[in-house]
């Protein structure tokens, strides 16, 4: 089961990045036909359309998004002063448990 | 002149990435609808500045912008490199914005590049010049970039809104192509180094930031050292501000970085809400916040921090036709955009697999085999 979930996740990540694969072409066709329908209406609502588009753009965050590689993590909101959190990443440091860290390395090699 | 087929793109997003990939893959691009509906339509001053910079470092490149700046035609030329170049980056974005594409471009030039960049060295939006020096450049070495002539020198610092900083960047060229890597061992953090700076304010700000950062980090590691870089006089640029960059080095030679800077209102907001931005966040908070960010990055468990994901993918894709394998933490939006653009321009698709046991993501790809053609022509 774990394997299956892993593989599903794998597909999802690929899809997330590269979008749907060719097997979903039927969906695309539907999209096209929808577009054709909407073309008739286009004449009447150029302004509303524009607004909608720009709104969608913001939702997707992709049309005029600021060009910036820095990404502020939500993790930064954690309060790292607390002992529990410190302990949770201790094994990522040389002061932590080396055998556990080695295990981590091994798992990743497979 | 024959007809050129342009790759058509839309919007102002990822302009740097598009221009960079366009140049590397010699694909002319045509971008439309650049902020067509915005109050200030068209290209912004830093984007125009970036285009000028591209013209400076390359030969025979052609840029055409329409009157409103909403349409851009770019035909890439040959990257020439060269010494003693100077570029004023302006004050709408920091030097980091320009460095990110420039360091990749420089590698594929005809001659090594040495350029003097003026502008903002540290701000909160782009990676600081300290990050480039201590985390980005070592990363390039992994891909077989010769360490000789790979250098970044900070002559003076400048923070928003008026900048006044200056750096000298030297980038060597790769002789043939990059080297494919397998880089999945993130190692354990063995030391943390950092540098704090202050311009036109008391050095006490730095001490407070460092104290706050060490307060958290020393629970985890004794080997923490944060340098201070107090600038005075002309070296301090034109605006007051302070900031800090932290870099964690692991046993396997990965560099995880986090940086920030604090200064008075930047860019356009100037004048409008001057009053609101009078309050700067206190140095203590800045120190704690940046430490949290660093620990957050370390927790992710990638071989690079989230800021460098895009660069990492790009370098992998530019490798010769060999398999590269890297491990990163959670994919960030910018990284995903880079992956998509790599597919569009270079035809390289990554195999992306999550590694559930460590909550990381492993990416594999076969490089597009980009050769340094500019050099061969000579």
CSV table of C-alpha atoms in Angstrom, one decimal:
chain,number,residue,atom,x,y,z
A,1,UNK,CA,0.0,0.0,0.0
A,2,UNK,CA,2.8,2.4,0.9
A,3,UNK,CA,4.3,1.7,-2.5
A,4,UNK,CA,1.1,2.5,-4.2
A,5,UNK,CA,0.6,5.8,-2.4
A,6,UNK,CA,4.2,6.6,-3.1
A,7,UNK,CA,3.7,6.0,-6.8
A,8,UNK,CA,0.5,8.0,-6.9
A,9,UNK,CA,2.3,10.9,-5.2
A,10,UNK,CA,5.0,10.6,-7.8
A,11,UNK,CA,2.5,11.0,-10.6
A,12,UNK,CA,1.0,13.9,-8.9
A,13,UNK,CA,4.3,15.7,-8.6
A,14,UNK,CA,5.0,15.2,-12.2
A,15,UNK,CA,1.5,16.4,-13.1
A,16,UNK,CA,1.9,19.3,-10.8
A,17,UNK,CA,4.9,20.5,-12.6
A,18,UNK,CA,4.3,19.5,-16.2
A,19,UNK,CA,0.5,19.5,-16.3
A,20,UNK,CA,-1.7,16.7,-17.5
A,21,UNK,CA,-0.2,14.2,-19.9
A,22,UNK,CA,-1.5,13.4,-23.4
A,23,UNK,CA,-3.9,10.8,-22.0
A,24,UNK,CA,-6.1,13.5,-20.8
A,25,UNK,CA,-6.6,14.9,-24.3
A,26,UNK,CA,-10.4,14.3,-24.1
A,27,UNK,CA,-10.5,17.0,-21.4
A,28,UNK,CA,-8.7,19.4,-23.6
A,29,UNK,CA,-11.2,18.9,-26.4
A,30,UNK,CA,-14.0,19.8,-24.1
A,31,UNK,CA,-12.2,22.9,-23.2
A,32,UNK,CA,-11.9,23.9,-26.8
A,33,UNK,CA,-15.6,23.4,-27.4
A,34,UNK,CA,-16.3,25.5,-24.4
A,35,UNK,CA,-14.2,28.2,-25.8
A,36,UNK,CA,-16.0,28.1,-29.0
A,37,UNK,CA,-19.3,28.6,-27.2
A,38,UNK,CA,-18.0,31.5,-25.3
A,39,UNK,CA,-16.6,33.2,-28.4
A,40,UNK,CA,-20.2,34.2,-29.4
A,41,UNK,CA,-20.6,36.0,-26.1
A,42,UNK,CA,-17.2,37.7,-26.3
A,43,UNK,CA,-18.5,40.6,-28.3
A,44,UNK,CA,-20.8,41.8,-25.5
A,45,UNK,CA,-18.5,41.7,-22.5
A,46,UNK,CA,-15.0,42.7,-23.2
A,47,UNK,CA,-14.7,44.6,-20.0
A,48,UNK,CA,-16.0,42.0,-17.6
A,49,UNK,CA,-13.9,39.4,-19.4
A,50,UNK,CA,-10.8,41.4,-18.8
A,51,UNK,CA,-11.6,41.8,-15.1
A,52,UNK,CA,-12.2,38.1,-14.8
A,53,UNK,CA,-9.0,37.3,-16.5
A,54,UNK,CA,-6.9,39.5,-14.3
A,55,UNK,CA,-8.6,38.0,-11.3
A,56,UNK,CA,-7.9,34.5,-12.4
A,57,UNK,CA,-4.3,35.6,-13.0
A,58,UNK,CA,-4.0,36.6,-9.5
A,59,UNK,CA,-5.5,33.3,-8.3
A,60,UNK,CA,-3.1,31.3,-10.4
A,61,UNK,CA,-0.5,33.7,-9.5
A,62,UNK,CA,1.2,33.4,-12.8
A,63,UNK,CA,0.6,36.1,-15.4
A,64,UNK,CA,2.4,39.1,-13.9
A,65,UNK,CA,3.8,37.5,-10.8
A,66,UNK,CA,6.9,39.2,-9.4
A,67,UNK,CA,10.1,37.7,-10.6
A,68,UNK,CA,11.7,36.6,-7.4
A,69,UNK,CA,13.5,33.4,-6.5
A,70,UNK,CA,13.3,33.9,-2.8
A,71,UNK,CA,10.4,32.1,-1.1
A,72,UNK,CA,9.3,32.9,2.4
A,73,UNK,CA,8.5,29.6,4.1
A,74,UNK,CA,5.7,29.1,6.5
A,75,UNK,CA,8.2,27.2,8.5
A,76,UNK,CA,9.8,30.5,9.4
A,77,UNK,CA,6.7,31.2,11.5
A,78,UNK,CA,7.6,28.4,13.9
A,79,UNK,CA,9.1,29.4,17.1
A,80,UNK,CA,12.5,27.9,17.1
A,81,UNK,CA,13.2,28.8,20.6
A,82,UNK,CA,11.2,25.9,21.9
A,83,UNK,CA,13.2,22.9,22.9
A,84,UNK,CA,10.9,20.4,21.1
A,85,UNK,CA,11.5,21.9,17.8
A,86,UNK,CA,15.2,22.1,18.4
A,87,UNK,CA,15.3,18.4,19.2
A,88,UNK,CA,13.3,17.6,16.1
A,89,UNK,CA,16.1,18.7,13.8
A,90,UNK,CA,19.1,17.8,16.1
A,91,UNK,CA,19.9,14.8,13.9
A,92,UNK,CA,20.5,17.2,11.0
A,93,UNK,CA,23.5,18.5,12.8
A,94,UNK,CA,26.8,16.9,13.7
A,95,UNK,CA,25.9,17.2,17.3
A,96,UNK,CA,23.0,14.8,16.7
A,97,UNK,CA,22.8,11.0,16.5
A,98,UNK,CA,25.2,10.0,13.7
A,99,UNK,CA,23.8,6.5,13.3
A,100,UNK,CA,20.4,7.8,12.7
A,101,UNK,CA,21.6,10.3,10.2
A,102,UNK,CA,23.5,7.6,8.4
A,103,UNK,CA,20.3,5.5,8.2
A,104,UNK,CA,18.7,8.5,6.6
A,105,UNK,CA,21.5,8.6,4.0
A,106,UNK,CA,21.1,4.9,3.3
A,107,UNK,CA,17.4,5.0,2.8
A,108,UNK,CA,17.9,7.8,0.3
A,109,UNK,CA,20.5,5.9,-1.7
A,110,UNK,CA,18.0,3.2,-2.6
B,1,UNK,CA,17.3,39.9,-42.9
B,2,UNK,CA,15.4,36.6,-43.1
B,3,UNK,CA,12.3,36.0,-41.2
B,4,UNK,CA,12.9,34.9,-37.6
B,5,UNK,CA,10.5,32.6,-35.9
B,6,UNK,CA,9.9,33.8,-32.4
B,7,UNK,CA,8.8,31.8,-29.5
B,8,UNK,CA,5.6,33.6,-28.3
B,9,UNK,CA,5.2,34.2,-24.6
B,10,UNK,CA,2.8,36.2,-22.4
B,11,UNK,CA,3.1,38.3,-19.3
B,12,UNK,CA,5.9,39.7,-17.3
B,13,UNK,CA,6.4,36.6,-15.2
B,14,UNK,CA,9.8,35.0,-15.1
B,15,UNK,CA,11.4,37.5,-17.5
B,16,UNK,CA,14.9,36.8,-16.3
B,17,UNK,CA,14.5,33.1,-16.7
B,18,UNK,CA,13.0,33.5,-20.2
B,19,UNK,CA,15.7,35.8,-21.3
B,20,UNK,CA,18.4,33.6,-19.9
B,21,UNK,CA,17.1,30.4,-21.5
B,22,UNK,CA,16.4,32.2,-24.7
B,23,UNK,CA,20.1,33.3,-24.8
B,24,UNK,CA,21.4,29.9,-23.9
B,25,UNK,CA,19.3,28.0,-26.4
B,26,UNK,CA,19.5,30.7,-29.0
B,27,UNK,CA,15.8,30.9,-29.3
B,28,UNK,CA,14.4,34.3,-30.2
B,29,UNK,CA,11.4,35.2,-28.0
B,30,UNK,CA,8.5,37.6,-28.3
B,31,UNK,CA,6.7,38.5,-25.1
B,32,UNK,CA,3.3,40.2,-25.2
B,33,UNK,CA,0.9,41.5,-22.7
B,34,UNK,CA,3.6,42.7,-20.3
B,35,UNK,CA,1.5,44.3,-17.5
B,36,UNK,CA,-1.0,45.5,-20.1
B,37,UNK,CA,-3.7,46.1,-17.5
B,38,UNK,CA,-1.5,47.5,-14.8
B,39,UNK,CA,-1.5,51.1,-13.7
B,40,UNK,CA,2.1,51.3,-14.7
B,41,UNK,CA,2.0,49.2,-17.9
B,42,UNK,CA,5.0,47.7,-19.6
B,43,UNK,CA,8.5,46.8,-18.5
B,44,UNK,CA,9.7,48.2,-15.2
B,45,UNK,CA,13.0,50.0,-14.9
B,46,UNK,CA,14.9,47.0,-13.5
B,47,UNK,CA,13.7,44.8,-16.4
B,48,UNK,CA,14.9,47.4,-18.9
B,49,UNK,CA,18.1,47.6,-17.0
B,50,UNK,CA,18.5,43.8,-17.3
B,51,UNK,CA,18.0,44.0,-21.0
B,52,UNK,CA,20.7,46.6,-21.2
B,53,UNK,CA,23.0,44.4,-19.2
B,54,UNK,CA,22.3,41.5,-21.7
B,55,UNK,CA,23.2,43.8,-24.5
B,56,UNK,CA,26.4,44.7,-22.7
B,57,UNK,CA,27.7,41.2,-22.3
B,58,UNK,CA,26.6,39.8,-25.6
B,59,UNK,CA,27.3,40.6,-29.2
B,60,UNK,CA,24.7,40.9,-31.9
B,61,UNK,CA,21.7,40.6,-29.7
B,62,UNK,CA,18.7,42.6,-30.6
B,63,UNK,CA,16.1,44.1,-28.3
B,64,UNK,CA,12.9,45.7,-29.5
B,65,UNK,CA,10.4,47.2,-27.2
B,66,UNK,CA,7.2,48.9,-28.3
B,67,UNK,CA,6.2,52.3,-27.2
B,68,UNK,CA,4.3,51.3,-24.0
B,69,UNK,CA,6.7,48.6,-23.2
B,70,UNK,CA,4.1,45.9,-23.2
B,71,UNK,CA,5.7,44.0,-26.0
B,72,UNK,CA,9.2,42.8,-26.2
B,73,UNK,CA,11.2,41.2,-29.0
B,74,UNK,CA,14.4,39.6,-28.0
B,75,UNK,CA,16.9,38.0,-30.4
B,76,UNK,CA,19.8,36.6,-28.5
B,77,UNK,CA,23.3,37.0,-29.6
B,78,UNK,CA,26.6,35.5,-28.6
B,79,UNK,CA,27.7,36.0,-25.1
B,80,UNK,CA,31.1,37.7,-25.2
B,81,UNK,CA,32.0,38.3,-21.6
B,82,UNK,CA,35.0,40.6,-21.3
B,83,UNK,CA,36.8,42.6,-18.6
B,84,UNK,CA,36.2,45.9,-17.0
B,85,UNK,CA,32.5,46.1,-17.8
B,86,UNK,CA,30.3,48.4,-15.7
B,87,UNK,CA,26.6,48.3,-15.1
B,88,UNK,CA,24.3,50.4,-13.0
B,89,UNK,CA,21.6,48.1,-11.7
B,90,UNK,CA,19.4,51.0,-10.5
B,91,UNK,CA,17.5,51.0,-7.3
B,92,UNK,CA,14.3,49.2,-8.1
B,93,UNK,CA,15.7,45.8,-7.5
B,94,UNK,CA,18.9,44.7,-5.8
B,95,UNK,CA,22.0,43.4,-7.5
B,96,UNK,CA,21.0,39.9,-6.6
B,97,UNK,CA,18.2,40.1,-9.2
B,98,UNK,CA,20.8,40.7,-11.9
B,99,UNK,CA,23.3,38.2,-10.5
B,100,UNK,CA,21.1,35.2,-10.8
B,101,UNK,CA,20.9,35.1,-14.6
B,102,UNK,CA,24.3,36.6,-15.0
B,103,UNK,CA,26.3,33.9,-13.3
B,104,UNK,CA,24.9,31.3,-15.6
B,105,UNK,CA,25.3,33.3,-18.7
B,106,UNK,CA,28.8,34.2,-17.9
B,107,UNK,CA,29.8,30.5,-17.9
B,108,UNK,CA,28.9,30.2,-21.5
B,109,UNK,CA,30.7,33.2,-22.8
B,110,UNK,CA,33.6,33.6,-25.2
B,111,UNK,CA,35.8,35.2,-22.6
B,112,UNK,CA,35.7,35.2,-18.8
B,113,UNK,CA,33.5,37.9,-17.5
B,114,UNK,CA,34.5,40.6,-15.0
B,115,UNK,CA,31.9,43.2,-14.3
B,116,UNK,CA,31.3,46.0,-11.8
B,117,UNK,CA,27.8,46.3,-10.6
B,118,UNK,CA,26.3,49.3,-8.8
B,119,UNK,CA,23.1,49.4,-6.9
B,120,UNK,CA,21.6,47.7,-3.9
B,121,UNK,CA,23.7,44.9,-2.4
B,122,UNK,CA,21.3,43.8,0.3
B,123,UNK,CA,17.5,43.8,0.6
B,124,UNK,CA,14.8,41.5,1.7
B,125,UNK,CA,13.5,40.5,-1.7
B,126,UNK,CA,16.5,39.1,-3.5
B,127,UNK,CA,19.4,36.9,-2.3
B,128,UNK,CA,22.0,39.1,-0.9
B,129,UNK,CA,25.5,39.4,-2.3
B,130,UNK,CA,26.8,37.6,0.7
B,131,UNK,CA,24.6,34.6,-0.1
B,132,UNK,CA,26.1,34.6,-3.6
B,133,UNK,CA,29.5,34.7,-2.3
B,134,UNK,CA,29.2,32.0,0.3
B,135,UNK,CA,26.5,29.7,-1.0
B,136,UNK,CA,25.9,30.2,-4.8
B,137,UNK,CA,29.5,30.2,-6.0
B,138,UNK,CA,30.5,27.0,-4.2
B,139,UNK,CA,27.5,25.4,-5.8
B,140,UNK,CA,28.8,26.3,-9.2
B,141,UNK,CA,32.0,24.5,-8.5
B,142,UNK,CA,30.1,21.3,-8.0
B,143,UNK,CA,29.2,21.4,-11.7
B,144,UNK,CA,32.8,21.6,-12.8
B,145,UNK,CA,33.1,25.3,-13.0
B,146,UNK,CA,36.8,26.1,-12.6
B,147,UNK,CA,37.4,27.7,-9.2
B,148,UNK,CA,40.0,30.1,-10.6
B,149,UNK,CA,38.5,33.4,-11.5
B,150,UNK,CA,35.2,32.7,-9.7
B,151,UNK,CA,34.9,35.6,-7.4
B,152,UNK,CA,32.7,38.2,-5.9
B,153,UNK,CA,34.1,41.2,-4.2
B,154,UNK,CA,32.0,43.6,-2.2
B,155,UNK,CA,33.5,47.0,-2.6
B,156,UNK,CA,30.8,48.9,-0.7
B,157,UNK,CA,27.3,48.2,0.5
B,158,UNK,CA,24.0,49.9,-0.3
B,159,UNK,CA,20.5,49.2,0.9
B,160,UNK,CA,17.2,50.5,-0.4
B,161,UNK,CA,16.0,53.1,-1.2
B,162,UNK,CA,19.1,54.8,-2.5
B,163,UNK,CA,21.5,52.0,-2.9
B,164,UNK,CA,25.1,53.1,-3.5
B,165,UNK,CA,26.6,49.6,-3.1
B,166,UNK,CA,29.2,48.2,-5.5
B,167,UNK,CA,30.5,44.7,-6.2
B,168,UNK,CA,32.9,43.2,-8.7
B,169,UNK,CA,31.9,39.8,-10.1
B,170,UNK,CA,34.3,37.5,-12.0
B,171,UNK,CA,32.9,34.4,-13.7
B,172,UNK,CA,35.2,32.0,-15.6
B,173,UNK,CA,34.0,30.3,-18.7
B,174,UNK,CA,33.5,26.5,-18.9
B,175,UNK,CA,35.9,25.0,-21.4
B,176,UNK,CA,33.5,22.6,-22.9
B,177,UNK,CA,30.4,21.9,-20.9
B,178,UNK,CA,29.3,21.4,-17.3
B,179,UNK,CA,29.7,18.2,-15.4
B,180,UNK,CA,26.7,16.0,-14.6
B,181,UNK,CA,26.3,15.3,-10.9
B,182,UNK,CA,24.7,13.0,-8.5
B,183,UNK,CA,24.1,15.1,-5.5
B,184,UNK,CA,21.7,13.5,-3.0
B,185,UNK,CA,23.7,13.4,0.2
B,186,UNK,CA,22.7,16.5,2.1
B,187,UNK,CA,24.9,15.5,5.1
B,188,UNK,CA,24.8,17.0,8.5
B,189,UNK,CA,25.3,20.6,9.4
B,190,UNK,CA,28.9,21.0,10.7
B,191,UNK,CA,29.3,24.7,11.0
B,192,UNK,CA,27.3,27.8,10.6
B,193,UNK,CA,28.9,31.0,9.3
B,194,UNK,CA,27.4,34.3,8.8
B,195,UNK,CA,28.0,37.9,8.1
B,196,UNK,CA,26.1,40.9,9.4
B,197,UNK,CA,26.3,44.3,8.1
B,198,UNK,CA,25.3,47.8,9.0
B,199,UNK,CA,25.4,50.9,6.9
B,200,UNK,CA,25.0,54.4,8.4
B,201,UNK,CA,23.8,53.0,11.7
B,202,UNK,CA,25.5,52.0,14.9
B,203,UNK,CA,27.4,48.8,15.0
B,204,UNK,CA,25.4,47.9,18.0
B,205,UNK,CA,22.6,46.8,15.7
B,206,UNK,CA,24.8,44.0,14.4
B,207,UNK,CA,25.8,42.8,17.8
B,208,UNK,CA,22.2,42.6,18.8
B,209,UNK,CA,21.3,40.5,15.7
B,210,UNK,CA,24.2,38.2,16.2
B,211,UNK,CA,23.3,37.7,19.9
B,212,UNK,CA,19.8,36.8,19.0
B,213,UNK,CA,20.9,34.4,16.3
B,214,UNK,CA,23.5,32.7,18.5
B,215,UNK,CA,21.0,32.4,21.3
B,216,UNK,CA,19.1,29.8,19.2
B,217,UNK,CA,21.8,28.3,17.2
B,218,UNK,CA,24.1,27.5,20.1
B,219,UNK,CA,21.6,25.0,21.4
B,220,UNK,CA,22.4,23.0,18.3
B,221,UNK,CA,25.9,23.6,17.4
B,222,UNK,CA,29.0,25.2,19.0
B,223,UNK,CA,30.6,26.0,15.8
B,224,UNK,CA,28.8,29.2,15.0
B,225,UNK,CA,30.7,32.3,13.9
B,226,UNK,CA,29.1,35.4,12.5
B,227,UNK,CA,31.4,38.1,11.2
B,228,UNK,CA,30.5,41.8,11.4
B,229,UNK,CA,30.9,44.1,8.5
B,230,UNK,CA,30.3,47.6,9.7
B,231,UNK,CA,30.6,50.1,6.9
B,232,UNK,CA,31.2,53.7,7.3
B,233,UNK,CA,31.8,56.7,5.1
B,234,UNK,CA,31.5,56.2,1.3
B,235,UNK,CA,31.5,52.4,1.7
B,236,UNK,CA,28.2,52.5,3.5
B,237,UNK,CA,26.2,53.6,0.5
B,238,UNK,CA,23.5,56.2,0.6
B,239,UNK,CA,20.8,54.8,3.0
B,240,UNK,CA,20.8,53.5,6.5
B,241,UNK,CA,20.1,49.9,7.1
B,242,UNK,CA,21.3,46.6,8.6
B,243,UNK,CA,21.0,42.9,7.8
B,244,UNK,CA,22.4,39.5,8.2
B,245,UNK,CA,23.2,36.4,6.1
B,246,UNK,CA,23.6,32.9,7.6
B,247,UNK,CA,25.1,30.0,5.8
B,248,UNK,CA,25.1,26.4,7.2
B,249,UNK,CA,27.8,24.1,5.8
B,250,UNK,CA,27.2,20.4,5.9
B,251,UNK,CA,29.6,17.4,6.1
B,252,UNK,CA,28.9,16.7,2.5
B,253,UNK,CA,29.7,20.2,1.4
B,254,UNK,CA,26.3,21.6,0.9
B,255,UNK,CA,25.6,25.2,1.7
B,256,UNK,CA,22.2,26.2,3.0
B,257,UNK,CA,21.7,29.9,3.3
B,258,UNK,CA,19.2,32.5,4.5
B,259,UNK,CA,19.5,36.2,4.5
B,260,UNK,CA,17.6,39.4,5.0
B,261,UNK,CA,18.0,43.1,5.3
B,262,UNK,CA,16.2,45.9,6.9
B,263,UNK,CA,16.0,49.5,5.7
B,264,UNK,CA,13.6,52.3,5.2
B,265,UNK,CA,10.9,52.0,2.6
B,266,UNK,CA,12.2,50.9,-0.7
B,267,UNK,CA,11.4,52.1,-4.2
B,268,UNK,CA,8.1,53.5,-5.2
B,269,UNK,CA,6.4,53.5,-1.8
B,270,UNK,CA,8.7,56.3,-1.0
B,271,UNK,CA,6.9,59.4,-0.1
B,272,UNK,CA,3.4,57.8,-0.1
B,273,UNK,CA,3.5,55.8,3.0
B,274,UNK,CA,6.7,57.1,4.4
B,275,UNK,CA,5.1,57.6,7.8
B,276,UNK,CA,4.0,54.0,8.1
B,277,UNK,CA,7.3,52.5,7.3
B,278,UNK,CA,9.2,54.6,9.8
B,279,UNK,CA,9.2,51.7,12.2
B,280,UNK,CA,11.9,49.2,11.3
B,281,UNK,CA,11.8,45.8,12.8
B,282,UNK,CA,14.2,45.7,15.8
B,283,UNK,CA,17.5,43.9,15.3
B,284,UNK,CA,16.6,41.3,17.9
B,285,UNK,CA,13.6,40.2,15.8
B,286,UNK,CA,15.6,40.2,12.6
B,287,UNK,CA,18.2,37.9,14.2
B,288,UNK,CA,15.6,35.5,15.4
B,289,UNK,CA,13.6,35.6,12.2
B,290,UNK,CA,16.6,34.8,10.0
B,291,UNK,CA,17.7,32.0,12.3
B,292,UNK,CA,14.2,30.5,12.0
B,293,UNK,CA,14.4,30.7,8.3
B,294,UNK,CA,17.8,29.0,8.3
B,295,UNK,CA,16.6,26.2,10.5
B,296,UNK,CA,13.5,25.9,8.4
B,297,UNK,CA,15.7,25.4,5.3
B,298,UNK,CA,17.8,22.9,7.1
B,299,UNK,CA,14.8,21.0,8.2
B,300,UNK,CA,13.7,20.6,4.6
B,301,UNK,CA,16.7,18.4,4.0
B,302,UNK,CA,17.6,19.3,0.5
B,303,UNK,CA,21.1,19.8,-0.8
B,304,UNK,CA,20.3,23.4,-1.5
B,305,UNK,CA,18.0,25.9,0.1
B,306,UNK,CA,14.7,26.8,-1.5
B,307,UNK,CA,16.1,30.0,-3.1
B,308,UNK,CA,18.7,28.0,-5.0
B,309,UNK,CA,16.3,25.3,-6.3
B,310,UNK,CA,15.8,27.0,-9.7
B,311,UNK,CA,19.5,27.5,-10.3
B,312,UNK,CA,20.2,23.9,-9.3
B,313,UNK,CA,17.6,22.5,-11.8
B,314,UNK,CA,18.9,24.8,-14.5
B,315,UNK,CA,22.5,23.7,-14.1
B,316,UNK,CA,21.4,20.1,-14.1
B,317,UNK,CA,19.5,20.7,-17.4
B,318,UNK,CA,22.5,22.3,-19.0
B,319,UNK,CA,24.8,19.3,-18.2
B,320,UNK,CA,26.0,17.0,-21.0
B,321,UNK,CA,23.9,14.1,-21.9
B,322,UNK,CA,24.4,12.2,-18.7
B,323,UNK,CA,22.1,11.6,-15.7
B,324,UNK,CA,22.0,14.1,-12.9
B,325,UNK,CA,20.3,13.3,-9.7
B,326,UNK,CA,19.6,15.9,-7.0
B,327,UNK,CA,17.7,16.0,-3.7
B,328,UNK,CA,15.7,19.1,-2.7
B,329,UNK,CA,13.2,19.9,0.0
B,330,UNK,CA,9.6,20.8,-0.9
B,331,UNK,CA,9.4,22.2,-4.4
B,332,UNK,CA,8.9,26.0,-4.3
B,333,UNK,CA,6.8,27.9,-6.9
B,334,UNK,CA,9.9,29.4,-8.5
B,335,UNK,CA,11.5,26.0,-8.8
B,336,UNK,CA,8.4,24.7,-10.5
B,337,UNK,CA,8.4,27.6,-12.9
B,338,UNK,CA,12.0,26.9,-13.7
B,339,UNK,CA,11.3,23.2,-14.4
B,340,UNK,CA,8.5,24.2,-16.8
B,341,UNK,CA,10.6,26.7,-18.7
B,342,UNK,CA,13.4,24.2,-19.0
B,343,UNK,CA,11.1,21.8,-20.7
B,344,UNK,CA,9.8,24.5,-23.1
B,345,UNK,CA,13.2,25.9,-24.0
B,346,UNK,CA,15.6,23.0,-23.7
B,347,UNK,CA,13.4,20.0,-24.0
B,348,UNK,CA,14.6,18.5,-20.8
B,349,UNK,CA,12.1,16.8,-18.6
B,350,UNK,CA,12.8,15.8,-15.1
B,351,UNK,CA,11.7,12.7,-13.3
B,352,UNK,CA,10.4,13.9,-10.0
B,353,UNK,CA,10.0,11.4,-7.2
B,354,UNK,CA,9.2,12.1,-3.6
B,355,UNK,CA,11.2,10.4,-1.0
B,356,UNK,CA,8.6,9.8,1.7
B,357,UNK,CA,11.0,8.6,4.4
B,358,UNK,CA,12.8,12.0,4.5
B,359,UNK,CA,10.1,14.2,3.1
B,360,UNK,CA,12.3,15.3,0.3
B,361,UNK,CA,12.0,15.2,-3.4
B,362,UNK,CA,14.5,13.6,-5.8
B,363,UNK,CA,14.8,14.9,-9.3
B,364,UNK,CA,16.6,13.1,-12.1
B,365,UNK,CA,17.3,14.4,-15.6
B,366,UNK,CA,19.4,13.9,-18.6
B,367,UNK,CA,21.1,17.1,-19.6
B,368,UNK,CA,20.5,18.8,-22.9
B,369,UNK,CA,24.3,18.8,-23.6
B,370,UNK,CA,24.8,22.5,-24.0
B,371,UNK,CA,28.3,23.2,-25.2
B,372,UNK,CA,30.0,26.4,-24.9
B,373,UNK,CA,29.7,27.4,-28.5
B,374,UNK,CA,30.7,31.0,-28.1
B,375,UNK,CA,34.2,29.8,-27.3
B,376,UNK,CA,34.5,27.4,-30.2
B,377,UNK,CA,33.6,29.9,-32.8
B,378,UNK,CA,36.6,32.0,-31.8
